[in-house]
Amino acid sequence: MMSNPNPRTEEAQRLEAARHSLAHLLAMAVLKKFPSAKLGIGPTIENGFYYDFKLPKAISEEDLRGLEATMRALVGEKLDFEGEKVTAAEAKRRFKDQPFKLDLIKEYAKEGRELTVYRSGNFTDLCKGGHITNTAAINPDAFKLTKIAGAYWRGDEKKPQLTRIYGVAFTTKKELDEHLAALAEAEKRDHRRLGEELGIFMLSEKVGAGFPLWLPNGEIVKHELQEYLRRKEVAAGYRYVSTGALASGALYEASGHKKYFKDDMYRLLDIEGKELFVKPMNCPHHHVMYQKLVQSYRDLPLRLAEPGGIYRNERSGTLHGLMRVRGPITQNDAHIYVARNDLEKEFAGVLGLLKEIYRELELKNYWFRLSLPDFAGKNKAKFGGDKPLWEWAADVIREAAKRSGIEVVEAPGEAAFYGPKLDIQMQNVLGKEDTIATIQVDVLVPKRMGLIYINKEGKEEHPIVIHRAIVGSYERFIAFLLEQTAGRLPFWLAPVQVAVLTVSDKATRYAEEVFRNLAARGVRTALEASADTIGKKIRASELQKIPYLLIVGEREAQSKTIAVRERGKGDLGSATLAEFLRRLPGH
Ligand SMILES: [Zn+2]
Ligand SMILES: [Zn+2]
């Protein structure tokens, strides 16, 4: 058994000990139900604990209630936890029927660690301690087993797959209830669930893990967002380009990606004796274009933009809906080639554009991380080039951030292999932190790839490159957007903006007329003229989070009006179509 380090306060420490002890009780309950179960490990985690088991048969959520009842009974038995030091030989004897424990004993013995076992009732576990003294200290109403998942022994997919049972535990029942309510809300906002309900995307085993399929509604959202970014970027002086999905290995050799990024890239078989890779990044392609487009300082800054689809070899265990995919990862990518003296101005320009876009998209809960090299850490070999140049670049970022009124958290060791970067961090509904967007300063690759321009003095110089993706990848960004808005996308992004619903078939012809009128004006409109009741149609449309519902019955057909309902506001009364159109953003 392992326990999490650093519980801060005394109460937190008590709760931590209770969670740890509950993991033991879970193992006891499982052994009672399945005496032949094999035990893995059972650590505490945020808000609770888990335990891994090899079970003789699959279990369901319903079994969890039975296990919980057994655990509650064990709490009532007021069992003591008693520890004892043992030798490796003694430990091996006691756990002779527990192969995973034997694995651990062997490993600990090799490391020369002292072995301890803890007994509660008739159950003994290999464990380094950190329990309550008696189960009477556990509140039987403040814990719950929450879910079942698969997990490989030691996280290694070549080893046996175990059943992981998760639980949460708190000091009071009220805290437990609040936690469960927050969890249910988070689940409702989970982009994988919303993506399914709103017809945004799907995943299919037939296609393969990590390759999402954008459904018609999702393609609309992605397309509208891309168009929006394109308008903003073109107005800010970016020039759009496009590049292909494959490239020669020599290109990535030159850029350094083959050296630093090889495990993340998909390599194709040698073709006509040449090695090919699936594009893992757009930069090298843009760098090649730079060599065609730039001769002198007069051609700078050059801002090349591309919603470029790239592919990365992500581990299957890390894939997560649209948040983490293998491809295409459609980056909102751009590279800005700039003379040294203009770096700060250009960097501040990117920050200004980012702030404007995030404000317009009403994004909340994000923060800035300045990712720096760690020249003393164990990965120091990752950060190439000369140190003063890195420090200069980091200072430029600090200065640009300060001027833009942005606070940054510094993170040594998180830099790219070619320079420091400013990452925009955000938390998903499950509490996991991810980088949503990034602005990076590249002090290395321009030199490595021989990018030059003639400066004012007629001398050759290397530009600095800013790699930036203001909304990161469209996949991850839309996942965040779905979670932040709970699927209530703003009008301009909504796949269906207006639904026309008929009260009875006497209004069908008029409803069709309204529908055609809206569609002709470019409003994404749906017509719902089935025989279902109007109540049912309204509920179904509300579940689709459609911004406006127009309800038409016989009365509306006669008076040539519509009854308007707005998402989140309800009934707005009746209006003519012209009045309604004036209300719509951009119409
Ligand atoms: Zn323990
Ligand atoms: Zn790049």
XYZ file of C-alpha atoms and ligand atoms in Angstrom:
589
model
C 0.000 0.000 0.000
C 1.084 3.557 -0.648
C -0.266 6.823 0.633
C -0.140 10.354 -0.722
C 2.445 12.661 0.853
C 2.078 16.046 2.554
C -1.334 16.275 4.148
C -1.158 19.795 5.541
C -3.480 20.329 8.448
C -4.353 17.932 11.232
C -7.871 17.496 9.907
C -6.560 16.831 6.421
C -4.191 14.300 7.940
C -7.044 12.532 9.747
C -9.092 12.446 6.554
C -6.111 11.132 4.608
C -5.702 8.349 7.206
C -9.418 7.525 6.993
C -9.239 7.303 3.182
C -6.189 5.078 3.398
C -7.896 2.856 5.975
C -11.013 2.643 3.795
C -8.853 1.212 1.014
C -7.977 -1.642 3.412
C -11.666 -2.121 4.238
C -12.449 -2.223 0.515
C -9.901 -5.021 0.091
C -11.519 -6.862 3.026
C -14.977 -6.484 1.494
C -13.757 -7.712 -1.894
C -12.050 -10.753 -0.327
C -15.247 -11.577 1.531
C -17.148 -11.612 -1.770
C -14.332 -13.182 -3.833
C -11.960 -15.156 -1.552
C -9.742 -15.925 -4.570
C -9.275 -12.250 -5.542
C -5.681 -11.115 -6.031
C -4.724 -7.759 -4.572
C -2.775 -5.027 -6.362
C -2.192 -1.669 -4.690
C -4.620 0.647 -2.901
C -3.365 4.230 -2.560
C -5.217 7.367 -1.552
C -5.922 9.913 -4.270
C -7.543 13.337 -4.404
C -10.882 13.096 -2.520
C -10.578 9.381 -1.876
C -8.830 6.148 -2.683
C -8.783 3.171 -5.012
C -7.721 -0.449 -4.905
C -6.743 -2.714 -7.828
C -7.915 -6.332 -7.888
C -7.706 -9.348 -10.141
C -11.234 -10.708 -9.788
C -12.612 -14.127 -10.795
C -15.467 -12.386 -12.616
C -16.500 -8.961 -13.838
C -18.395 -6.743 -11.411
C -20.964 -4.016 -12.022
C -21.877 -0.702 -10.404
C -24.549 -2.587 -8.460
C -21.924 -4.765 -6.777
C -20.386 -1.574 -5.409
C -23.433 -0.998 -3.201
C -22.977 -4.476 -1.677
C -19.253 -3.866 -1.094
C -20.090 -0.525 0.521
C -22.506 -2.241 2.912
C -19.791 -4.732 3.906
C -17.340 -1.860 4.480
C -19.896 -0.058 6.651
C -20.363 -3.209 8.729
C -16.570 -3.448 9.145
C -16.473 0.182 10.332
C -19.099 -0.812 12.919
C -16.900 -3.668 14.164
C -14.466 -1.074 15.577
C -11.368 -2.800 14.232
C -7.875 -1.735 15.308
C -5.052 -1.220 12.803
C -1.878 -2.848 14.062
C 1.484 -2.676 12.324
C 4.469 -4.979 12.428
C 7.912 -5.052 10.780
C 8.663 -8.198 8.808
C 11.616 -9.653 6.929
C 11.343 -10.214 3.183
C 11.238 -13.979 3.756
C 8.408 -13.623 6.267
C 6.516 -11.264 3.959
C 6.873 -13.716 1.064
C 5.495 -16.499 3.237
C 2.487 -14.458 4.351
C 1.618 -13.292 0.839
C 2.436 -16.543 -0.956
C -1.005 -16.590 -2.639
C -0.818 -12.947 -3.706
C 1.395 -12.698 -6.821
C 1.200 -8.902 -7.104
C 2.197 -8.440 -3.472
C 5.113 -10.829 -4.076
C 6.131 -8.595 -6.986
C 6.205 -5.598 -4.655
C 8.031 -7.458 -1.877
C 10.751 -8.475 -4.323
C 11.095 -4.919 -5.554
C 11.144 -3.362 -2.060
C 13.662 -5.948 -0.840
C 15.911 -5.138 -3.793
C 15.730 -1.438 -2.884
C 16.607 -2.363 0.704
C 13.358 -0.910 2.033
C 12.017 -1.916 5.411
C 8.846 -3.994 5.081
C 5.797 -3.522 7.288
C 2.414 -5.212 7.322
C -0.785 -3.911 8.881
C -3.553 -6.006 10.313
C -7.212 -5.050 10.734
C -9.507 -7.867 11.855
C -8.482 -11.021 10.017
C -6.927 -9.108 7.118
C -3.262 -8.269 6.676
C -1.879 -5.990 3.993
C 1.605 -5.037 2.930
C 1.680 -1.345 3.786
C 3.945 1.398 5.034
C 1.400 2.856 7.430
C -0.697 5.994 7.819
C -3.980 4.612 9.185
C -6.480 5.651 11.779
C -6.021 3.616 14.966
C -9.556 2.212 14.956
C -12.266 2.042 12.287
C -14.626 3.763 14.739
C -12.987 7.019 13.579
C -14.510 6.620 10.096
C -17.836 8.327 9.385
C -19.886 5.486 7.828
C -22.151 7.988 6.016
C -19.369 10.048 4.440
C -17.852 7.597 1.949
C -18.997 6.030 -1.298
C -17.590 3.700 -3.942
C -17.902 5.656 -7.159
C -16.686 3.733 -10.163
C -14.983 0.729 -11.714
C -12.224 0.988 -14.307
C -9.597 -1.215 -15.914
C -5.947 -0.677 -15.010
C -2.826 -2.591 -15.949
C -0.638 -3.880 -13.145
C 2.069 -1.245 -12.646
C 0.522 0.744 -15.514
C 2.188 -1.607 -18.012
C -0.041 -2.816 -20.850
C 2.043 -5.989 -21.176
C 1.072 -6.949 -17.613
C -2.289 -8.323 -16.411
C -5.306 -6.072 -16.500
C -6.877 -5.484 -13.097
C -10.174 -4.050 -11.921
C -9.777 -0.713 -10.186
C -12.479 0.271 -7.721
C -12.605 3.958 -6.819
C -14.071 5.491 -3.689
C -14.443 8.966 -2.226
C -14.497 9.823 1.467
C -15.016 12.965 3.523
C -15.403 13.984 7.141
C -19.123 14.749 6.919
C -22.047 13.487 4.856
C -22.687 17.067 3.729
C -19.216 17.260 2.169
C -19.794 13.932 0.448
C -23.146 15.084 -0.958
C -21.634 18.343 -2.208
C -18.803 16.473 -3.868
C -21.187 14.048 -5.591
C -23.350 16.940 -6.816
C -20.288 18.704 -8.262
C -19.260 15.448 -9.922
C -22.700 15.032 -11.505
C -22.539 18.610 -12.828
C -19.056 17.985 -14.229
C -20.317 14.828 -15.905
C -23.126 16.770 -17.573
C -20.529 19.204 -18.900
C -18.096 16.524 -20.028
C -17.428 17.320 -23.687
C -17.535 13.622 -24.590
C -21.110 13.409 -23.358
C -22.107 16.763 -24.891
C -20.338 15.825 -28.120
C -22.559 12.765 -28.339
C -25.798 14.511 -27.321
C -25.289 17.460 -29.659
C -23.993 15.430 -32.599
C -20.587 17.161 -32.563
C -18.209 14.213 -32.982
C -17.893 10.473 -32.641
C -15.177 7.932 -32.038
C -15.293 4.512 -33.648
C -13.279 1.363 -33.097
C -13.568 0.787 -36.831
C -11.532 3.920 -37.444
C -9.185 3.496 -34.509
C -8.510 5.065 -31.130
C -7.695 8.762 -31.152
C -9.082 9.534 -34.610
C -12.297 11.496 -33.994
C -14.917 11.900 -36.696
C -16.534 15.336 -36.871
C -20.280 14.913 -37.390
C -22.275 17.502 -39.398
C -22.993 19.697 -36.341
C -19.375 19.584 -35.200
C -18.050 20.429 -38.635
C -20.189 23.589 -38.566
C -18.710 24.630 -35.212
C -15.150 23.934 -36.359
C -15.668 25.710 -39.675
C -17.226 28.821 -38.092
C -14.440 29.018 -35.531
C -11.782 28.675 -38.228
C -13.437 31.391 -40.308
C -13.542 33.673 -37.271
C -9.843 33.131 -36.525
C -8.985 33.634 -40.173
C -10.775 36.996 -40.306
C -9.001 38.133 -37.126
C -5.587 36.946 -38.255
C -5.800 38.291 -41.793
C -6.791 41.663 -40.313
C -3.683 41.447 -38.092
C -1.402 40.947 -41.088
C -1.148 37.150 -41.224
C -0.942 35.395 -44.590
C -2.621 32.022 -44.934
C -0.805 29.080 -46.508
C -1.410 25.354 -46.646
C 0.891 22.353 -46.532
C 0.501 18.589 -46.883
C 0.336 15.721 -44.421
C 3.574 13.908 -45.304
C 7.153 14.995 -45.657
C 10.609 13.656 -46.127
C 12.579 12.477 -43.095
C 15.378 14.826 -44.128
C 13.148 17.826 -43.392
C 12.595 16.718 -39.784
C 16.251 15.834 -39.492
C 17.112 19.426 -40.387
C 14.505 20.919 -38.052
C 15.552 18.796 -35.088
C 12.153 17.110 -34.732
C 13.605 13.726 -35.573
C 16.038 14.089 -32.729
C 13.694 15.453 -30.073
C 10.324 14.235 -31.222
C 10.893 10.874 -32.873
C 8.717 8.790 -30.534
C 5.774 11.101 -31.162
C 5.973 10.846 -34.948
C 4.430 8.293 -37.326
C 7.078 6.954 -39.631
C 6.170 5.449 -42.972
C 8.049 2.644 -44.636
C 10.934 3.700 -46.786
C 9.511 4.759 -50.103
C 11.914 4.514 -53.010
C 14.656 4.318 -50.438
C 13.510 7.472 -48.662
C 12.065 7.739 -45.192
C 8.782 9.629 -44.837
C 6.989 10.961 -41.785
C 3.426 12.014 -41.150
C 3.612 15.716 -40.302
C 3.889 16.180 -36.514
C 4.236 19.985 -36.757
C 3.780 22.623 -39.425
C 6.897 24.627 -38.616
C 9.476 22.948 -40.855
C 7.131 23.354 -43.835
C 6.677 27.057 -43.128
C 10.433 27.453 -42.686
C 10.948 26.111 -46.198
C 8.452 28.695 -47.488
C 10.317 31.411 -45.606
C 13.372 30.676 -47.701
C 11.348 31.450 -50.817
C 9.487 34.481 -49.451
C 12.164 36.399 -47.552
C 15.302 38.026 -48.872
C 15.844 41.147 -46.801
C 14.674 42.929 -43.653
C 12.047 44.614 -45.824
C 10.233 41.255 -46.069
C 9.938 41.020 -42.264
C 7.954 40.424 -40.201
C 6.501 37.517 -42.156
C 3.423 35.991 -40.549
C 2.416 32.622 -42.031
C -0.787 31.030 -40.756
C -2.347 27.634 -41.366
C -5.085 25.566 -39.731
C -2.677 22.688 -40.190
C -3.665 19.093 -39.518
C -0.910 17.182 -37.757
C -0.609 13.679 -36.286
C 1.014 12.618 -33.030
C 1.658 9.183 -31.649
C -0.134 9.613 -28.311
C -0.278 6.640 -25.928
C -3.715 5.018 -25.963
C -4.067 5.548 -22.197
C -3.769 9.333 -22.566
C -6.400 9.728 -25.309
C -9.399 11.716 -24.107
C -12.313 12.620 -26.405
C -11.342 15.703 -28.408
C -8.955 16.926 -25.693
C -6.211 14.530 -26.670
C -6.342 12.885 -30.095
C -3.826 11.294 -32.441
C -5.020 13.253 -35.394
C -5.742 15.235 -37.198
C -4.867 17.802 -34.579
C -5.981 20.899 -36.451
C -3.748 23.586 -35.024
C -4.568 27.255 -35.217
C -0.936 27.562 -36.179
C 1.160 30.517 -37.270
C 4.840 31.348 -37.491
C 6.055 34.890 -37.274
C 9.558 35.543 -38.591
C 10.903 38.696 -37.070
C 14.136 40.657 -36.660
C 15.497 40.563 -33.116
C 14.714 44.190 -32.404
C 11.072 43.699 -33.294
C 10.505 40.566 -31.221
C 8.982 42.297 -28.230
C 6.594 44.317 -30.372
C 5.476 41.231 -32.310
C 5.115 39.166 -29.139
C 2.981 41.879 -27.558
C 0.946 41.977 -30.780
C 0.182 38.266 -30.451
C -0.797 38.755 -26.806
C -3.109 41.603 -27.790
C -4.796 39.446 -30.426
C -5.124 36.584 -27.945
C -6.740 38.801 -25.323
C -9.166 40.229 -27.864
C -10.194 36.780 -29.101
C -10.557 35.304 -25.602
C -12.663 38.272 -24.561
C -14.931 37.875 -27.577
C -15.230 34.137 -26.953
C -15.959 34.868 -23.265
C -13.325 32.413 -22.051
C -12.787 32.238 -18.321
C -10.489 30.470 -15.858
C -7.246 30.491 -17.800
C -3.795 31.573 -16.717
C -0.369 32.170 -18.244
C 2.648 29.965 -17.637
C 6.105 31.127 -18.689
C 7.832 27.851 -19.565
C 11.573 28.199 -19.137
C 14.538 25.898 -19.689
C 16.168 24.226 -16.725
C 19.870 24.283 -17.497
C 20.640 22.524 -14.204
C 17.927 19.824 -14.301
C 18.153 16.269 -15.570
C 16.690 17.219 -18.963
C 19.186 20.008 -19.552
C 20.420 18.350 -22.752
C 16.980 19.084 -24.229
C 17.619 22.829 -24.267
C 20.127 23.494 -27.023
C 21.911 26.626 -28.189
C 23.492 29.348 -26.163
C 22.226 30.266 -22.738
C 22.391 34.099 -23.017
C 20.113 33.938 -26.068
C 17.562 31.881 -24.090
C 17.735 34.351 -21.224
C 17.292 37.284 -23.561
C 14.219 35.615 -25.120
C 12.711 34.903 -21.678
C 13.227 38.555 -20.724
C 11.515 39.704 -23.906
C 8.496 37.532 -23.039
C 8.433 38.864 -19.458
C 8.580 42.441 -20.734
C 5.870 41.908 -23.372
C 3.632 40.225 -20.780
C 4.167 43.069 -18.325
C 3.318 45.652 -20.949
C 0.162 43.726 -21.848
C -0.891 43.625 -18.191
C -0.526 39.852 -17.976
C 0.653 38.007 -14.880
C 2.741 34.914 -15.496
C 3.657 31.874 -13.406
C 7.205 30.742 -14.178
C 7.832 27.029 -14.796
C 11.471 25.923 -15.234
C 11.961 22.797 -17.342
C 8.755 23.223 -19.385
C 10.293 25.091 -22.341
C 10.291 23.774 -25.924
C 13.573 22.360 -27.204
C 14.108 25.528 -29.238
C 13.202 28.293 -26.800
C 11.078 29.617 -23.925
C 7.314 29.909 -24.337
C 4.211 31.375 -22.834
C 1.566 28.679 -22.334
C -2.076 29.403 -21.705
C -3.316 26.884 -19.148
C -6.852 25.804 -18.425
C -8.596 23.178 -16.320
C -11.142 20.805 -17.828
C -14.327 19.868 -15.937
C -12.617 16.834 -14.465
C -10.018 19.125 -12.902
C -7.161 18.132 -15.200
C -4.899 20.996 -16.259
C -4.003 21.253 -19.927
C -2.226 23.703 -22.189
C -4.902 25.264 -24.356
C -2.699 27.584 -26.379
C 0.904 28.610 -26.684
C 3.197 31.402 -27.885
C 6.787 30.262 -28.285
C 10.027 32.035 -29.072
C 12.425 30.008 -31.203
C 16.059 31.047 -30.919
C 17.507 27.862 -32.351
C 15.853 26.393 -35.420
C 16.279 29.447 -37.739
C 20.019 29.004 -37.395
C 19.853 25.221 -37.619
C 17.744 25.361 -40.795
C 19.777 28.172 -42.314
C 17.009 30.794 -42.354
C 18.574 34.142 -43.154
C 17.781 37.651 -44.337
C 19.936 40.614 -45.314
C 19.768 43.299 -42.634
C 19.955 47.085 -43.087
C 23.746 46.945 -42.996
C 23.761 44.451 -45.851
C 24.793 41.566 -43.584
C 23.220 38.121 -43.240
C 21.234 37.545 -40.063
C 18.966 34.831 -38.622
C 15.404 35.851 -37.805
C 13.701 34.883 -34.552
C 10.577 32.748 -34.988
C 7.428 33.044 -32.902
C 5.411 29.814 -33.038
C 1.912 30.570 -31.854
C -1.510 28.948 -31.683
C -4.030 31.293 -30.100
C -6.763 28.714 -29.718
C -4.324 25.791 -29.694
C -5.926 23.019 -31.707
C -9.526 23.302 -32.825
C -10.169 19.851 -31.364
C -9.083 20.696 -27.833
C -10.453 24.212 -27.972
C -13.935 23.063 -28.954
C -13.796 20.477 -26.157
C -13.057 23.284 -23.671
C -15.724 25.498 -25.210
C -18.352 22.754 -24.867
C -17.413 22.197 -21.225
C -17.289 25.882 -20.315
C -20.633 26.659 -21.944
C -22.258 23.315 -21.008
C -23.006 23.032 -24.738
C -24.780 26.417 -24.931
C -22.592 27.683 -27.746
C -22.939 31.354 -28.708
C -25.403 32.086 -31.511
C -22.742 32.432 -34.214
C -21.272 28.995 -33.410
C -24.507 27.095 -32.770
C -24.920 24.302 -35.366
C -28.663 25.021 -35.478
C -29.397 28.647 -34.633
C -33.165 28.694 -34.964
C -35.766 25.917 -34.913
C -39.262 26.453 -36.304
C -41.778 24.265 -34.451
C -45.361 23.666 -35.520
C -48.224 23.434 -33.030
C -50.370 21.432 -35.486
C -50.314 20.469 -39.140
C -52.583 23.443 -39.897
C -49.481 25.614 -39.477
C -47.135 23.509 -41.585
C -47.291 25.588 -44.759
C -46.658 28.807 -42.890
C -43.833 27.159 -40.903
C -42.205 26.116 -44.175
C -42.429 29.700 -45.385
C -40.737 30.972 -42.188
C -38.090 28.273 -42.512
C -37.306 29.175 -46.148
C -37.122 32.868 -45.293
C -34.602 32.296 -42.514
C -32.518 29.835 -44.505
C -32.381 32.295 -47.414
C -30.886 34.862 -45.032
C -28.121 32.466 -44.018
C -29.609 31.543 -40.645
C -28.950 27.865 -39.834
C -32.542 26.770 -39.346
C -34.308 23.496 -38.576
C -37.977 22.779 -39.245
C -39.793 20.484 -36.850
C -43.231 19.757 -38.316
C -43.805 16.211 -37.058
C -47.031 15.086 -35.383
C -45.411 15.202 -31.905
C -46.934 17.536 -29.322
C -45.496 21.048 -29.182
C -44.329 20.379 -25.599
C -42.291 17.418 -26.770
C -40.808 19.386 -29.677
C -39.806 22.251 -27.373
C -38.116 19.881 -24.924
C -36.191 18.106 -27.687
C -35.011 21.430 -29.153
C -33.990 22.708 -25.727
C -31.876 19.591 -25.188
C -30.117 20.485 -28.442
C -29.369 23.915 -26.850
C -30.756 25.740 -29.901
C -30.587 29.519 -29.237
C -34.047 30.424 -30.635
C -37.266 28.454 -31.014
C -40.040 29.906 -33.182
C -43.424 28.413 -32.431
C -46.114 28.689 -35.066
C -49.751 27.620 -34.815
C -52.919 28.530 -36.645
C -53.100 31.952 -34.989
C -49.529 32.845 -36.012
C -50.214 31.583 -39.543
C -53.191 33.943 -39.816
C -51.456 36.978 -38.320
C -48.119 36.213 -40.064
C -46.250 36.294 -36.752
C -44.151 33.885 -34.693
C -43.965 33.140 -30.952
C -40.303 33.479 -29.933
C -38.519 31.515 -27.197
C -34.904 32.320 -26.401
C -32.493 29.855 -24.795
C -32.072 30.677 -21.112
C -34.752 33.399 -21.222
C -37.931 31.537 -22.172
C -40.955 33.082 -23.851
C -40.309 36.487 -25.476
C -43.823 36.920 -26.897
C -44.883 37.240 -30.500
C -43.137 39.131 -33.276
C -43.097 39.422 -37.031
C -40.274 37.662 -38.833
C -38.712 41.033 -39.721
C -38.724 42.047 -36.044
C -37.146 38.743 -35.064
C -34.433 39.026 -37.722
C -33.442 42.442 -36.411
C -32.838 40.869 -33.016
C -30.327 38.338 -34.381
C -26.604 39.112 -34.045
C -25.159 40.099 -37.414
C -28.511 40.393 -39.214
Zn -2.306 0.801 4.788
Zn 5.791 25.811 -34.960
